[in-house]
mmCIF file of C-alpha atoms in Angstrom:
data_model
loop_
_atom_site.group_PDB
_atom_site.id
_atom_site.type_symbol
_atom_site.label_atom_id
_atom_site.label_comp_id
_atom_site.label_asym_id
_atom_site.label_seq_id
_atom_site.Cartn_x
_atom_site.Cartn_y
_atom_site.Cartn_z
ATOM 1 C CA MET A 22 98.263 117.008 92.726
ATOM 2 C CA THR A 23 97.096 117.985 95.821
ATOM 3 C CA TYR A 24 98.675 119.154 99.063
ATOM 4 C CA GLU A 25 97.304 119.551 102.668
ATOM 5 C CA VAL A 26 98.604 121.813 105.602
ATOM 6 C CA THR A 27 98.539 120.009 108.914
ATOM 7 C CA GLY A 28 99.528 122.823 111.003
ATOM 8 C CA THR A 29 99.270 126.477 111.288
ATOM 9 C CA VAL A 30 98.983 129.008 108.361
ATOM 10 C CA GLY A 31 100.734 132.219 109.228
ATOM 11 C CA ASP A 32 100.040 135.704 108.664
ATOM 12 C CA ILE A 33 98.376 136.712 105.099
ATOM 13 C CA VAL A 34 100.053 138.713 103.218
ATOM 14 C CA HIS A 35 99.031 140.489 99.936
ATOM 15 C CA CYS A 36 102.371 141.272 97.528
ATOM 16 C CA HIS A 37 102.414 143.497 95.068
ATOM 17 C CA CYS A 38 105.781 143.232 93.364
ATOM 18 C CA SER A 39 105.843 142.980 89.620
ATOM 19 C CA THR A 40 107.025 139.469 89.812
ATOM 20 C CA CYS A 41 103.910 138.293 91.641
ATOM 21 C CA ARG A 42 101.567 140.433 89.567
ATOM 22 C CA LYS A 43 103.259 138.883 86.807
ATOM 23 C CA ALA A 44 103.250 135.063 87.702
ATOM 24 C CA HIS A 45 99.837 135.491 88.970
ATOM 25 C CA ALA A 46 98.245 137.524 85.947
ATOM 26 C CA SER A 47 96.615 139.446 88.992
ATOM 27 C CA ALA A 48 96.836 142.998 90.824
ATOM 28 C CA PHE A 49 98.688 141.426 93.619
ATOM 29 C CA SER A 50 99.145 137.639 95.279
ATOM 30 C CA SER A 51 97.862 136.650 98.300
ATOM 31 C CA VAL A 52 100.448 134.682 100.563
ATOM 32 C CA ALA A 53 101.538 133.014 104.290
ATOM 33 C CA ARG A 54 104.155 131.044 105.540
ATOM 34 C CA VAL A 55 103.689 127.077 106.622
ATOM 35 C CA ALA A 56 106.637 125.367 107.848
ATOM 36 C CA ASP A 57 107.835 122.768 105.893
ATOM 37 C CA GLU A 58 106.692 119.789 107.905
ATOM 38 C CA ASP A 59 103.331 121.194 107.985
ATOM 39 C CA PHE A 60 102.863 120.890 103.702
ATOM 40 C CA VAL A 61 101.884 117.790 102.414
ATOM 41 C CA LEU A 62 102.144 117.354 98.890
ATOM 42 C CA SER A 63 100.643 114.608 96.937
ATOM 43 C CA GLY A 64 101.479 113.894 93.395
ATOM 44 C CA ARG A 65 104.710 115.706 93.346
ATOM 45 C CA GLU A 66 105.859 114.226 89.783
ATOM 46 C CA HIS A 67 103.030 116.707 88.268
ATOM 47 C CA MET A 68 104.886 119.749 89.711
ATOM 48 C CA LYS A 69 107.160 121.910 87.728
ATOM 49 C CA SER A 70 109.124 125.033 88.855
ATOM 50 C CA PHE A 71 111.476 127.768 88.017
ATOM 51 C CA GLU A 72 114.077 130.375 89.679
ATOM 52 C CA SER A 73 112.035 133.403 89.949
ATOM 53 C CA SER A 74 115.015 135.485 91.705
ATOM 54 C CA PRO A 75 118.417 134.219 92.652
ATOM 55 C CA GLY A 76 117.524 131.271 95.493
ATOM 56 C CA LYS A 77 113.794 131.291 95.284
ATOM 57 C CA GLN A 78 111.869 128.658 93.218
ATOM 58 C CA ARG A 79 108.012 128.880 92.276
ATOM 59 C CA HIS A 80 106.315 125.622 92.236
ATOM 60 C CA PHE A 81 103.267 125.135 90.090
ATOM 61 C CA CYS A 82 100.926 122.574 88.852
ATOM 62 C CA GLY A 83 102.152 121.170 85.176
ATOM 63 C CA THR A 84 98.723 120.165 84.509
ATOM 64 C CA CYS A 85 96.498 123.311 85.389
ATOM 65 C CA GLY A 86 99.328 125.833 85.712
ATOM 66 C CA SER A 87 98.265 127.045 89.083
ATOM 67 C CA GLN A 88 101.259 128.400 91.642
ATOM 68 C CA ILE A 89 101.254 126.657 94.739
ATOM 69 C CA TYR A 90 103.884 127.584 96.784
ATOM 70 C CA ALA A 91 107.394 129.134 96.447
ATOM 71 C CA LYS A 92 110.377 128.290 98.060
ATOM 72 C CA LYS A 93 113.482 130.212 99.376
ATOM 73 C CA GLN A 94 116.866 128.451 100.008
ATOM 74 C CA GLY A 95 118.091 128.112 103.684
ATOM 75 C CA THR A 96 114.441 128.798 104.853
ATOM 76 C CA GLY A 97 112.259 126.269 107.158
ATOM 77 C CA HIS A 98 108.734 127.227 105.336
ATOM 78 C CA VAL A 99 106.953 127.375 102.024
ATOM 79 C CA ILE A 100 105.486 130.718 100.900
ATOM 80 C CA LEU A 101 101.755 129.240 100.086
ATOM 81 C CA ARG A 102 99.664 130.822 97.379
ATOM 82 C CA LEU A 103 96.430 131.019 99.477
ATOM 83 C CA GLY A 104 94.374 131.399 95.822
ATOM 84 C CA THR A 105 94.785 127.461 95.566
ATOM 85 C CA LEU A 106 92.766 126.852 99.008
ATOM 86 C CA ASP A 107 89.728 125.231 99.448
ATOM 87 C CA THR A 108 89.139 126.131 102.767
ATOM 88 C CA ASP A 109 89.510 129.078 105.308
ATOM 89 C CA PRO A 110 93.157 129.250 106.543
ATOM 90 C CA GLY A 111 92.551 130.270 109.624
ATOM 91 C CA GLY A 112 94.815 133.034 109.627
ATOM 92 C CA ARG A 113 94.236 136.987 108.836
ATOM 93 C CA GLU A 114 95.474 139.479 106.726
ATOM 94 C CA VAL A 115 98.085 141.823 108.379
ATOM 95 C CA LYS A 116 99.374 144.249 105.474
ATOM 96 C CA HIS A 117 100.260 144.747 102.015
ATOM 97 C CA ILE A 118 103.712 144.686 100.664
ATOM 98 C CA TRP A 119 105.564 146.265 97.494
ATOM 99 C CA LEU A 120 103.279 149.238 97.356
ATOM 100 C CA SER A 121 105.618 150.729 95.773
ATOM 101 C CA ASP A 122 105.713 148.232 92.797
ATOM 102 C CA LYS A 123 101.720 147.713 92.400
ATOM 103 C CA ALA A 124 99.761 147.968 89.650
ATOM 104 C CA SER A 125 99.153 151.359 88.316
ATOM 105 C CA TRP A 126 95.326 150.880 87.298
ATOM 106 C CA PHE A 127 94.885 149.206 91.040
ATOM 107 C CA ALA A 128 93.130 151.203 93.975
ATOM 108 C CA LEU A 129 93.858 150.189 97.045
ATOM 109 C CA HIS A 130 91.225 152.008 99.046
ATOM 110 C CA SER A 131 88.454 151.996 96.466
ATOM 111 C CA ALA A 132 84.470 152.890 96.561
ATOM 112 C CA LEU A 133 83.791 150.086 93.915
ATOM 113 C CA GLU A 134 80.215 148.837 94.002
ATOM 114 C CA GLU A 135 80.703 145.250 96.147
ATOM 115 C CA HIS A 136 78.138 142.188 95.105
ATOM 116 C CA GLU A 137 77.791 138.910 96.592
ATOM 117 C CA GLU A 138 76.992 137.199 93.244
ATOM 118 C CA PHE A 139 77.066 138.733 89.689
#
């Protein structure tokens, strides 16, 4: 399964809701909107999906388990999971959402050491 974004990637948002955290086994999920016509998926037969909330399907690779995108009914875009990209999406992060639901162990503003490599 592969995909290509042929158009613009929207603003990058970091979602801290419990559904995203659990689905991605992470503190948050980084996502961006991509117009339906700009999202080209090959190998659709390998994709699986589930309804995570009413009207919202999460689509993932049935081979490796990576979440690729979500789709809400009635919208003209997909919600692309940016952790699956191999290249710079061109957009920039603009906000964190659902901080009221964030992981208790994650500090948004932190003084942790930073390393280019480990």
